[in-house]
Coordinates of C-alpha atoms in Angstrom, one line a residue:
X62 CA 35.8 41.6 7.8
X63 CA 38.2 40.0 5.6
X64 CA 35.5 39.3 2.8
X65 CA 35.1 42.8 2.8
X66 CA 38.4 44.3 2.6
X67 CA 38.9 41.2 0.1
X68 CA 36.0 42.3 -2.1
X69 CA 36.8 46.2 -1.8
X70 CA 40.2 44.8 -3.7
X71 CA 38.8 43.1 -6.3
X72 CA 36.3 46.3 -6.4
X73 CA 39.2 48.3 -6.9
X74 CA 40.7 45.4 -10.0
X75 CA 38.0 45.7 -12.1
X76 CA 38.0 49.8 -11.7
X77 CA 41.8 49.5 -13.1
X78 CA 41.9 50.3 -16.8
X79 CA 43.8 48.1 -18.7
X80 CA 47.3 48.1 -19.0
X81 CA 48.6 48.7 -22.9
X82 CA 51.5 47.5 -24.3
X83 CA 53.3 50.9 -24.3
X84 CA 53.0 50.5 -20.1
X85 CA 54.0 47.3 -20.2
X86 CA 57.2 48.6 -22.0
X87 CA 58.0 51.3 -19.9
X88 CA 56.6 49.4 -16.2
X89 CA 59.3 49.8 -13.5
X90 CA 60.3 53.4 -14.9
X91 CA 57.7 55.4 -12.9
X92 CA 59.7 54.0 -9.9
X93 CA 63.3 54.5 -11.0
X94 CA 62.4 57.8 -11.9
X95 CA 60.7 58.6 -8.2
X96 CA 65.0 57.8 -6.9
X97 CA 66.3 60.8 -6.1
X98 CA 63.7 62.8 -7.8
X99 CA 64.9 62.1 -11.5
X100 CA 61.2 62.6 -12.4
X101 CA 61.0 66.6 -11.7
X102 CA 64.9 66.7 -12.7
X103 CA 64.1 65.4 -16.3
X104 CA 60.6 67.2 -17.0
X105 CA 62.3 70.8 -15.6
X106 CA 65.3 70.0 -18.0
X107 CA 63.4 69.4 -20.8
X108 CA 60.9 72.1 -20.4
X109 CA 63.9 74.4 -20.6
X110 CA 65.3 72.8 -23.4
X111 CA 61.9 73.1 -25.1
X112 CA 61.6 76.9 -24.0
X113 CA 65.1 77.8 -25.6
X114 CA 63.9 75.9 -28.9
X115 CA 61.4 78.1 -29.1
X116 CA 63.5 81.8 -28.4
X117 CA 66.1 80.7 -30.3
X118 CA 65.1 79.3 -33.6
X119 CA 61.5 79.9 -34.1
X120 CA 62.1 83.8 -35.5
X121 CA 65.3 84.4 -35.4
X122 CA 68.6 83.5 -37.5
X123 CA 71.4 81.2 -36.1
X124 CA 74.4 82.8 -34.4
X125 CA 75.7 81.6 -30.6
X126 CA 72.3 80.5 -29.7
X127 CA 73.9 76.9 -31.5
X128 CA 76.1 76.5 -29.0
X129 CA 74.2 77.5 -26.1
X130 CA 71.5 75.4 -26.8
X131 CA 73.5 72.5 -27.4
X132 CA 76.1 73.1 -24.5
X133 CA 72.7 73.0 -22.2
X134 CA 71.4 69.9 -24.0
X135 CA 74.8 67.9 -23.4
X136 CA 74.6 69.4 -19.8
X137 CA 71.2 67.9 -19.2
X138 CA 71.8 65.0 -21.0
X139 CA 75.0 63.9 -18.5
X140 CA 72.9 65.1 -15.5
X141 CA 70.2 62.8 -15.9
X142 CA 72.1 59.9 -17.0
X143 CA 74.4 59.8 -14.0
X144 CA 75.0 57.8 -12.4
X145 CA 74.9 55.3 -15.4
X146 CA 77.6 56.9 -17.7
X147 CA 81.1 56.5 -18.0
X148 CA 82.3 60.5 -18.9
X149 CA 85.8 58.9 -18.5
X150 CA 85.4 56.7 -21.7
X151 CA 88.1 58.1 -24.3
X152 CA 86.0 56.1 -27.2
X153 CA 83.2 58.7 -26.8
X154 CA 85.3 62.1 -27.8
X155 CA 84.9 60.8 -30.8
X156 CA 81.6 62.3 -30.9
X157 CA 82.1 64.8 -27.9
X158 CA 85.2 67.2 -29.6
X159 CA 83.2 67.3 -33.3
X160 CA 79.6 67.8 -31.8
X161 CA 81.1 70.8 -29.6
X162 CA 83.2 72.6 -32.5
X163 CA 80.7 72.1 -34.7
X164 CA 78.1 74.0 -32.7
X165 CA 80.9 76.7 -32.5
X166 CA 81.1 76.9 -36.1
X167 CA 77.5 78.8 -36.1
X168 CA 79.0 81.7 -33.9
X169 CA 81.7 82.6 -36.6
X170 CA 81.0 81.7 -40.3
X171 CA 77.8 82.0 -42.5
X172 CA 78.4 79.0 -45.4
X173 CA 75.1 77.8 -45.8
X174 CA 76.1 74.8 -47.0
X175 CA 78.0 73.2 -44.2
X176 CA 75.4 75.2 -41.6
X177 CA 72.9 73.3 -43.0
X178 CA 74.7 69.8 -43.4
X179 CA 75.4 70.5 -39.8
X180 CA 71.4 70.7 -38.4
X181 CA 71.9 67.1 -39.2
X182 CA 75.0 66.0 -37.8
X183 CA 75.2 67.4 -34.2
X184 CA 72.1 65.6 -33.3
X185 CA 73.7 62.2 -34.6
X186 CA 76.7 63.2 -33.2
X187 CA 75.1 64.4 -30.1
X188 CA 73.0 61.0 -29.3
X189 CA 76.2 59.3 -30.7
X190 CA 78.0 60.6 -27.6
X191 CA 75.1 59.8 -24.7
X192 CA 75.2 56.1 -26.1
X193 CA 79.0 55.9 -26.1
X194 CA 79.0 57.2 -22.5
X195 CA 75.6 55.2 -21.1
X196 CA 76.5 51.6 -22.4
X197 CA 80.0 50.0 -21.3
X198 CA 79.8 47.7 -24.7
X199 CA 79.2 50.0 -27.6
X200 CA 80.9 50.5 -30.6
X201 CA 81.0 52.5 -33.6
X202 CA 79.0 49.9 -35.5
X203 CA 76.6 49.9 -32.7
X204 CA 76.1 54.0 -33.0
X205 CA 76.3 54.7 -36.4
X206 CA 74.2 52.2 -37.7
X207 CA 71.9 51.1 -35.5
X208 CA 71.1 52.3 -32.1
X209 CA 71.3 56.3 -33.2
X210 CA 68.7 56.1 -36.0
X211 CA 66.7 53.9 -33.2
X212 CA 66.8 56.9 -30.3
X213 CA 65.9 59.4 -32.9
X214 CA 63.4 58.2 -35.5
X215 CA 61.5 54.9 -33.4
X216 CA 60.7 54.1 -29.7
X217 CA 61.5 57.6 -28.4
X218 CA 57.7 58.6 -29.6
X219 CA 56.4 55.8 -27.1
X220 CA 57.2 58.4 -24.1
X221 CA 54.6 60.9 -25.2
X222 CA 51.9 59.1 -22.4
X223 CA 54.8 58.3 -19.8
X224 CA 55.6 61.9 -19.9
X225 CA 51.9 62.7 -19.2
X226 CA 51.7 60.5 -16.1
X227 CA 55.1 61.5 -14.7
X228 CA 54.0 65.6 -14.9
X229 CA 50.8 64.6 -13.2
X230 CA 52.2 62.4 -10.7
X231 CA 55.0 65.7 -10.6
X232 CA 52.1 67.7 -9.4
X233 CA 50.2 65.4 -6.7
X234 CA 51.1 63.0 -3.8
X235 CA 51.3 59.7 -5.2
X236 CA 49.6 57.1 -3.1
X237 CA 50.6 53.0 -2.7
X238 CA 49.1 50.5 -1.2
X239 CA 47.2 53.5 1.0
X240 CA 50.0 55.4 2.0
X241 CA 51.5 58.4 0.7
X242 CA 54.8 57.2 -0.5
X243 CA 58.0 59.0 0.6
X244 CA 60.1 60.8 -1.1
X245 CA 64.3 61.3 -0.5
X246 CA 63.8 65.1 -1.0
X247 CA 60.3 66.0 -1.0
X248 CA 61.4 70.0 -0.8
X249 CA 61.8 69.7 -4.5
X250 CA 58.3 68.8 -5.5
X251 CA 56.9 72.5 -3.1
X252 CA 59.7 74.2 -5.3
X253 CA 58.7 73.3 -8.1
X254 CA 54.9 74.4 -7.6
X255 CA 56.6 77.6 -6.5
X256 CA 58.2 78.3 -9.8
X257 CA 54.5 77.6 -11.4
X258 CA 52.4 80.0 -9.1
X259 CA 55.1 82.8 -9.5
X260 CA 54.8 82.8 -13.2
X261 CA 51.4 85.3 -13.4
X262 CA 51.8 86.8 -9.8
X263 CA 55.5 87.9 -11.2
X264 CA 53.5 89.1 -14.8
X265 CA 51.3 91.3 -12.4
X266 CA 53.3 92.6 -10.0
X267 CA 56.1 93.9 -12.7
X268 CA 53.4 95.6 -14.9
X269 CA 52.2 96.9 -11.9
X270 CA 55.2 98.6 -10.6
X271 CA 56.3 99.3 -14.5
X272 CA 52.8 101.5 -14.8
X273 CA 54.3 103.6 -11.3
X274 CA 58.6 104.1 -12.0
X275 CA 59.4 105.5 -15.8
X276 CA 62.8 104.0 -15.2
X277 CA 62.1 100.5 -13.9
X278 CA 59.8 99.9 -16.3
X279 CA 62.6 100.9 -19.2
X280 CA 64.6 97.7 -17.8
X281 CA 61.9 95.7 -18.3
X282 CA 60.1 97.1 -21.9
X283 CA 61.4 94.5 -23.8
X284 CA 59.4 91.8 -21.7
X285 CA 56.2 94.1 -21.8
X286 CA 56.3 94.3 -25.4
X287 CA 56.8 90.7 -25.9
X288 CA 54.0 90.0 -23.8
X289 CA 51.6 92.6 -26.1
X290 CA 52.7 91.1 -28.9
X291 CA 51.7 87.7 -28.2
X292 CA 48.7 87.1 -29.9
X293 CA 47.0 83.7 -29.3
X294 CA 47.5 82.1 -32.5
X295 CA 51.6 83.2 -31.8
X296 CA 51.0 81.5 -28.6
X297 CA 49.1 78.7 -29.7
X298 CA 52.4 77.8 -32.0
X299 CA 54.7 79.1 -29.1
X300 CA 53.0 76.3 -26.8
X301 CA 53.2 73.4 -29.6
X302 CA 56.7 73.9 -30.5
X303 CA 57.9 73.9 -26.7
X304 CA 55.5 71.0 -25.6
X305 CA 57.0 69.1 -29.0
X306 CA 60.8 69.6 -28.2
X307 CA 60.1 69.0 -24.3
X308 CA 58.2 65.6 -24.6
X309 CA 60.5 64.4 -27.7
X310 CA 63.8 65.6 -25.4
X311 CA 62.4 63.6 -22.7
X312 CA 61.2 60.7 -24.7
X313 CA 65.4 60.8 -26.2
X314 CA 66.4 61.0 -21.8
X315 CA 64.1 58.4 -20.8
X316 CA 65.4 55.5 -23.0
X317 CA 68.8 56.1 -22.7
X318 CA 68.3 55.5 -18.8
X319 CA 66.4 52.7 -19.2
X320 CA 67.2 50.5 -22.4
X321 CA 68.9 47.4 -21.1
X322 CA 70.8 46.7 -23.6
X323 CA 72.3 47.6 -27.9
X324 CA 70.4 46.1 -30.3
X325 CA 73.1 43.9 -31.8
X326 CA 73.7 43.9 -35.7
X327 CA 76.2 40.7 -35.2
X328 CA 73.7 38.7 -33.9
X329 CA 71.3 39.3 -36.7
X330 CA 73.9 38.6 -39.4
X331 CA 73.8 35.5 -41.2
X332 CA 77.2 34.1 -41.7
X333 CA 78.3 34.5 -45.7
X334 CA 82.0 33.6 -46.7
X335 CA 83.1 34.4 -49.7
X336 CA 85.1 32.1 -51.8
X337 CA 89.0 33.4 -52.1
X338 CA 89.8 32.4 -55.5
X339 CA 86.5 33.8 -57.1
X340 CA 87.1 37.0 -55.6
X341 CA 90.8 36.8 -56.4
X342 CA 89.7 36.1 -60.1
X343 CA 87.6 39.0 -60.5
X344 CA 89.7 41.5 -59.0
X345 CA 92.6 40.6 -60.9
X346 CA 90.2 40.9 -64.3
X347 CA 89.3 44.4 -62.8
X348 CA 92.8 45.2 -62.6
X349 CA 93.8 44.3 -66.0
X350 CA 91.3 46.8 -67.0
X351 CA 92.8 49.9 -64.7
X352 CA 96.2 48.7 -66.0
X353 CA 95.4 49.9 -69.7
X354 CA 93.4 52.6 -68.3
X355 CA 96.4 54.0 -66.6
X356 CA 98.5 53.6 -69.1
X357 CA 96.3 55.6 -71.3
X358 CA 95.8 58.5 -68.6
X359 CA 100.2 58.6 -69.1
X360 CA 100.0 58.6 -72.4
X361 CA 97.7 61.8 -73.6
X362 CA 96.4 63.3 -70.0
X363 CA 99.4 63.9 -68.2
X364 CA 101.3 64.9 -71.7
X365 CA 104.5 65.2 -69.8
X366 CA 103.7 67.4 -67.1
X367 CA 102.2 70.0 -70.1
X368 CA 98.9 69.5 -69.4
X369 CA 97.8 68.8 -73.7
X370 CA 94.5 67.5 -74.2
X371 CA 93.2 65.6 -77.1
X372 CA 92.3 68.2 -80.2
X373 CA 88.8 69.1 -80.4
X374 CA 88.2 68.0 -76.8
X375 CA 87.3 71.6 -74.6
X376 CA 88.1 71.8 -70.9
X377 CA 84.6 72.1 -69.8
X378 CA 84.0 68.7 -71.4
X379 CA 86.7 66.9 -70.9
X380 CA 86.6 67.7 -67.2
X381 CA 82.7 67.4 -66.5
X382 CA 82.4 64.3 -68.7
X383 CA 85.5 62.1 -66.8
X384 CA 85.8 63.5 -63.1
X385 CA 82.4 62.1 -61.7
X386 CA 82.4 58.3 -63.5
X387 CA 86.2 58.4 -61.6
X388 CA 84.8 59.1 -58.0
X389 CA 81.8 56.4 -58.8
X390 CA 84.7 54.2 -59.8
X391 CA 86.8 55.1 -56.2
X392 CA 84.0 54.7 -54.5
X393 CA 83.0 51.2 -56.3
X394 CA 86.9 49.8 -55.4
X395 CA 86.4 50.9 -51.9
X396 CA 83.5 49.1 -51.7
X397 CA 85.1 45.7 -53.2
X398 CA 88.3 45.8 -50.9
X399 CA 86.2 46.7 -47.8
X400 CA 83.3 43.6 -48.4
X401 CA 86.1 41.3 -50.0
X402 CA 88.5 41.8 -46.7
X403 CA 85.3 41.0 -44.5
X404 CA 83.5 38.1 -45.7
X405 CA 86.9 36.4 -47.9
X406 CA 88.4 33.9 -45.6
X407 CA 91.9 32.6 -47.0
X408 CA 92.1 28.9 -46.3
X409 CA 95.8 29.1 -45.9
X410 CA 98.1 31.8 -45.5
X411 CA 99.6 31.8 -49.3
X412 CA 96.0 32.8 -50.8
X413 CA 95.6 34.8 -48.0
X414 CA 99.0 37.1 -49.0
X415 CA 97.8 37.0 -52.8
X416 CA 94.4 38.2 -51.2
X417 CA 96.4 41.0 -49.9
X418 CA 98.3 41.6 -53.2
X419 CA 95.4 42.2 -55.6
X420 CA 94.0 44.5 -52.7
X421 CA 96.7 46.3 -53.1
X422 CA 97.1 46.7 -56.0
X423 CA 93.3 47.4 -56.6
X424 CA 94.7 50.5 -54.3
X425 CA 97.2 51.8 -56.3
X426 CA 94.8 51.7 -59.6
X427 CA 92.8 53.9 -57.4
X428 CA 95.0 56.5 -56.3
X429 CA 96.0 56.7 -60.1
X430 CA 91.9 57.8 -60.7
X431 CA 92.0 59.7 -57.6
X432 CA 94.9 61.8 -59.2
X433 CA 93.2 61.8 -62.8
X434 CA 90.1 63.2 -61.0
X435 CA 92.1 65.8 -59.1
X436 CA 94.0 66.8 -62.4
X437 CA 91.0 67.0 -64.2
X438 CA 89.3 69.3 -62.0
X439 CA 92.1 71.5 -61.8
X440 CA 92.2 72.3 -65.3
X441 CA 88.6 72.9 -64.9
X442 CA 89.0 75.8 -62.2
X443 CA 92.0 77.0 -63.8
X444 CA 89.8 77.6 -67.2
X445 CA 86.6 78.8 -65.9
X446 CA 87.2 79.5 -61.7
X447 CA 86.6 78.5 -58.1
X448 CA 83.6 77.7 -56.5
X449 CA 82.1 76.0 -53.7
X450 CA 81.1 72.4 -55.2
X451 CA 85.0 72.4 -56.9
X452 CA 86.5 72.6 -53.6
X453 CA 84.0 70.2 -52.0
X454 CA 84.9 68.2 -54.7
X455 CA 89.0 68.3 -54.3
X456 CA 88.6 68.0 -50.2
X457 CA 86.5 64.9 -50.9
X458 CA 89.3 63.3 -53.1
X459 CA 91.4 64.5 -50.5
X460 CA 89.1 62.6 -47.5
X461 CA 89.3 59.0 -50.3
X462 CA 92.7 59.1 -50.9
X463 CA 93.5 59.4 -46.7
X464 CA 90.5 56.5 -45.8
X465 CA 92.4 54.3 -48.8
X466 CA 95.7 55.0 -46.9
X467 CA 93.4 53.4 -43.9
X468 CA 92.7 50.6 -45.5
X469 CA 95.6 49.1 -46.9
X470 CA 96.8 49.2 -43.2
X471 CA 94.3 47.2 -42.4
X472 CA 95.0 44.8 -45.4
X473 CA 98.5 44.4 -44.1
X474 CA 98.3 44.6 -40.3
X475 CA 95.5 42.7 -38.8
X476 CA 93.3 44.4 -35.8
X477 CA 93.3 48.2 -37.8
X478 CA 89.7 49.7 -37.2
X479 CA 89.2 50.8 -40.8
X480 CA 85.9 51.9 -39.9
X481 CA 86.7 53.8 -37.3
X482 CA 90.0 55.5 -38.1
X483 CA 87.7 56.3 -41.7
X484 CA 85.2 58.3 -39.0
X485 CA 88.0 60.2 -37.2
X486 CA 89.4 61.0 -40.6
X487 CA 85.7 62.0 -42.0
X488 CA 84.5 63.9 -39.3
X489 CA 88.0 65.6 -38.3
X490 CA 88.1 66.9 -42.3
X491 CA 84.7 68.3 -42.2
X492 CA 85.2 70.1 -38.6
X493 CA 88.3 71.7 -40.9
X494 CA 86.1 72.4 -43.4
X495 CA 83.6 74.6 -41.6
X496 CA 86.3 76.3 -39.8
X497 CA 88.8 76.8 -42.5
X498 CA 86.6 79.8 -44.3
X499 CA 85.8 78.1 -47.9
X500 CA 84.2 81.1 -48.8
X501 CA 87.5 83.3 -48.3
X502 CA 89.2 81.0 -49.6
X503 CA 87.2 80.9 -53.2
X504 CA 87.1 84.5 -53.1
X505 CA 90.9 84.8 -52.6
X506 CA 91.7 81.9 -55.6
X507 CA 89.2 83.8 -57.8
X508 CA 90.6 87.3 -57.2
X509 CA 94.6 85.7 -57.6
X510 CA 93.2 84.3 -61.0
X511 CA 91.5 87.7 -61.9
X512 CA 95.1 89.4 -61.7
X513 CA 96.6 86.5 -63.8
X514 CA 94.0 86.5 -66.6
X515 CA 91.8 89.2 -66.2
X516 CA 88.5 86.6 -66.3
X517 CA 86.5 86.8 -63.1
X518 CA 82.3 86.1 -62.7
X519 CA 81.8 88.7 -60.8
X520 CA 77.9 87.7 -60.1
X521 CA 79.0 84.0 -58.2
X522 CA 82.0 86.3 -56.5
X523 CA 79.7 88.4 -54.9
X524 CA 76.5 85.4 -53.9
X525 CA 79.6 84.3 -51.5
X526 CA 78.4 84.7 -47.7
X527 CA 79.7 88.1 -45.3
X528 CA 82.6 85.4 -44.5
X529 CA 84.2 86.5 -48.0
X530 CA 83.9 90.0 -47.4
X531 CA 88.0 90.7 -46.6
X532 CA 89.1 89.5 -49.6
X533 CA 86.1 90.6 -51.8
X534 CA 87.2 94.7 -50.6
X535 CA 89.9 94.3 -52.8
X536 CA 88.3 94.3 -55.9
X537 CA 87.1 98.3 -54.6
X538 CA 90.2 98.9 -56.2
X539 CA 90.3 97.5 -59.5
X540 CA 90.4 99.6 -62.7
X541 CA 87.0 97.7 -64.2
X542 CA 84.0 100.0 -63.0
X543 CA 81.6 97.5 -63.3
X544 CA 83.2 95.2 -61.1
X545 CA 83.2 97.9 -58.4
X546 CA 80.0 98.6 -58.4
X547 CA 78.9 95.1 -58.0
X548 CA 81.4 94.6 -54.9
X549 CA 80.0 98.0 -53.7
X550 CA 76.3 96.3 -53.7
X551 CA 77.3 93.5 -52.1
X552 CA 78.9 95.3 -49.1
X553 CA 75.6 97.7 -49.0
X554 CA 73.3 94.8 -49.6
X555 CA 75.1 92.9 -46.7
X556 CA 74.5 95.7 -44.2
X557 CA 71.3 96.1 -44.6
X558 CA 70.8 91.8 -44.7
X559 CA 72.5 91.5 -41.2
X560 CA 70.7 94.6 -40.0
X561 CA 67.5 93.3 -40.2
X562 CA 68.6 89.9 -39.1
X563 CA 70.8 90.7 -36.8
X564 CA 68.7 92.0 -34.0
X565 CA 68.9 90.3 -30.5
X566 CA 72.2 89.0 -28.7
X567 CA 71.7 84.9 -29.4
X568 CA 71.9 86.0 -33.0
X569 CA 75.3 87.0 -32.5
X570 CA 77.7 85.9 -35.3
X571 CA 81.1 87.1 -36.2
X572 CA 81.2 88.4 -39.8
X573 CA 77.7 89.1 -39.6
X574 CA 78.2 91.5 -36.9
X575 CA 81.2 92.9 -39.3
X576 CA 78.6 93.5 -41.8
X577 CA 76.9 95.6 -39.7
X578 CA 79.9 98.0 -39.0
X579 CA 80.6 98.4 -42.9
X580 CA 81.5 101.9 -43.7
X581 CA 79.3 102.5 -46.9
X582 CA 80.4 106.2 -47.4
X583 CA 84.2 105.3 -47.5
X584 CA 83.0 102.3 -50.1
X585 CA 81.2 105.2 -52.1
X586 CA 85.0 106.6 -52.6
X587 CA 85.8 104.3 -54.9
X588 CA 84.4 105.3 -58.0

């Protein structure tokens, strides 16, 4: 008897196919994921995150479906990693406020600059915040360098077979060892057929009682017609976007649960130390340098306060040919003090405080670029205008002269995160920046120089988004003609843009839908 149930085993061995390495990687998950029913709680989650992909972004524009999306993303996200996360952990708002008002942002303004900038950003920000909240030791080094590009771009493909097995072993009994194995709430698994079988009975029985009631079947026309509409190469792509955002969603879910532990950057790092008075030497060379440079900006640039440039020098060049070699040289002293402050260890405290010194004042040459830059530019807009790139440009002085504020605390006082006070700073100016209207604002500087000097391009005035369009209506009134009929053209061609793509409720956005309630036939007054 025994040499038969013994051989039926070994029987049953050989008919096992061999284990790969990607089981071997995720063995012991299958189990975890049978506690409490995670399984059917993280393949229902990410089927309706895949599902709202697909409505909201495969044919339609952008508006509050950002939000919505994302708010049920984070939802999910903290559902199925608790009980492992910490939502109590103050270090990980540092990713929660920006990723939230940044998915905002879509439901007001239109600048399709930062809209796009942002398709890249909340996700980082987004995965930034699960690992902040799932792993008691992490750190800003940890999620910005490493561990974010690791959830997104590497192992979360490995889940594609897992996710198989789990939605098979979703829909059957799973036996062990002979025995149907028992489940805390088994209620869940009949539910979730349920939803499954209702799908086409529903589909019947609503076109059914549609064909019989005039009035019922108004409520639901909208779901009949997307239903006729569906061709099968429409559902064919449909299918393979959903099954694509549910399996990578769940691939993102099901290593956050169940990687041990950060990769560790520190550990991988080979020791370097770099030797004080060689630094020290170079630095103080590079300053001599900025020292006659400065002295030169004094002399001719700042003129006194009266703005003179050097004859036969135009604005255009002077400006285009200076400002960007000054932010490569910023960024170049940036990168000095930050690398010479890590790896330069002062024997004693007196080279230490010289260290210091030069650091600072590296600095201070800086901030005398960082002002040239800015001068420079403004010259430039005040000879030929505003525009989008111009303010970028200023707010990103702006951004380097605040990090360098940053960092010579942390030259002075020891224990300043430079890297991540520089983040808050970063990432709190560009949540300002998409909610600060740029678009208005260039319009608005434009319009105030039009009334100074009579110069205005017209043609880049009205390319602004429908966020411009308050202060673009005053130029209606202007004396020019030709100027009025271009802002007239805008508002009409506006309308018409967000009433074509303005067409279902997610789409919502707040200037758009402004656009849509133009009045063109009290525009057409002003002649």
């Amino acid at each position: 008897m025994d040499n038969s149930i013994n051989g039926g085993q070994n029987e049953n061995q050989k008919n096992e196919k061999p284990k790969g390495q990607l089981y071997k990687y995720f063995s012991g998950f299958g189990d975890e994921f049978d506690k409490d029913n995670i399984k059917y709680k993280a393949i229902i989650w990410c089927l309706l995150i895949g599902g709202l992909y697909d409505y909201f972004f495969r044919d339609y524009s952008i508006g509050i479906s950002m939000f919505i999306y994302n708010m049920i993303f984070l939802i999910a996200g903290i559902i199925l990693l608790y009980p492992k996360s910490n939502l109590k952990r103050k270090f990980s708002y540092i990713f929660l406020i920006p990723y939230i008002v940044l998915s905002f942002s879509y439901t007001i303004f239109n600048n399709v600059e930062m809209a796009f900038l942002n398709l890249f950003l909340i996700p980082v920000l987004g995965i930034g915040y699960f690992i902040s909240i799932r792993y008691s030791k992490s750190d800003l080094n940890h999620i910005l360098i490493i561990n974010v590009l690791d959830k997104i771009f590497k192992t979360v493909f490995l889940s594609i077979t897992i996710f198989y097995r789990f939605c098979v072993e979703g829909l059957k009994d799973k036996k062990k060892n002979g025995h149907k194995k028992s489940y805390k709430n088994p209620n869940l698994r009949h539910i979730f057929r349920g939803i499954l079988i209702s799908i086409p009975l529903l589909a019947i029985i609503i076109f059914l009682l549609s064909s019989a009631d005039m009035v019922f079947a108004g409520y639901f026309s909208h779901v009949e017609d997307l239903f006729l509409n569906i061709t099968f190469k429409n559902f064919i792509g449909h299918l393979c976007i959903i099954m694509l955002v549910t399996i990578y969603t769940f691939g993102l879910f099901l290593r956050l649960n169940y990687e041990d532990k950060l990769k560790d950057e520190k550990n991988s790092e080979r020791k370097i130390n770099w030797e004080a008075l060689t630094v020290l030497t170079i630095i103080v060379v590079v300053n001599f340098v900025y020292c006659i440079f400065s002295v030169v900006q004094f002399s001719y640039l700042y003129a006194g306060g009266r703005g003179v440039l050097p004859e036969g020098i135009t604005y255009a060049k002077y400006a285009r040919k200076g400002f960007f070699e000054l932010i490569i040289v910023t960024l170049i002293n940036l990168t000095i003090v930050l690398l010479s402050k890590k790896y330069v260890k002062g024997k004693n405290a007196k080279i230490e405080i010289w260290c210091n010194i030069v650091y600072s004042i590296l600095i201070a040459f800086t901030y005398n670029m960082l002002f040239s830059a800015h001068y420079r530019m403004n010259l430039y807009e005040g000879a030929f205008g505003y525009t989008k790139l111009r303010i970028y440009v200023e707010l990103f002085i702006l951004l380097l002269s605040l990090i360098f504020a940053v960092v010579i605390l942390g030259i002075w006082k020891c224990g300043v995160p430079i890297l991540k006070y520089s983040f808050i700073l970063a990432i709190t100016m560009y949540c300002i920046m998409n909610f600060a209207n740029l678009d208005k604002i260039i319009a608005k500087k434009n319009i105030e120089r039009y009334k100074s000097t009579g110069k205005i391009d017209v043609e880049y005035i009205t390319s602004l988004s429908y966020d411009a369009a308050p202060e673009i209506e005053r130029l209606l009134k202007v004396k020019d003609t030709t100027i009025r009929k271009e802002v007239k053209d805008y508002f009409k061609r506006h309308k018409e843009e967000a009433n074509m793509s303005y067409m279902h409720w997610h789409q919502y956005n707040y200037y758009k839908n402004k656009a849509k309630t133009y009045d063109i036939s009290t525009i057409d007054m002003f002649n």
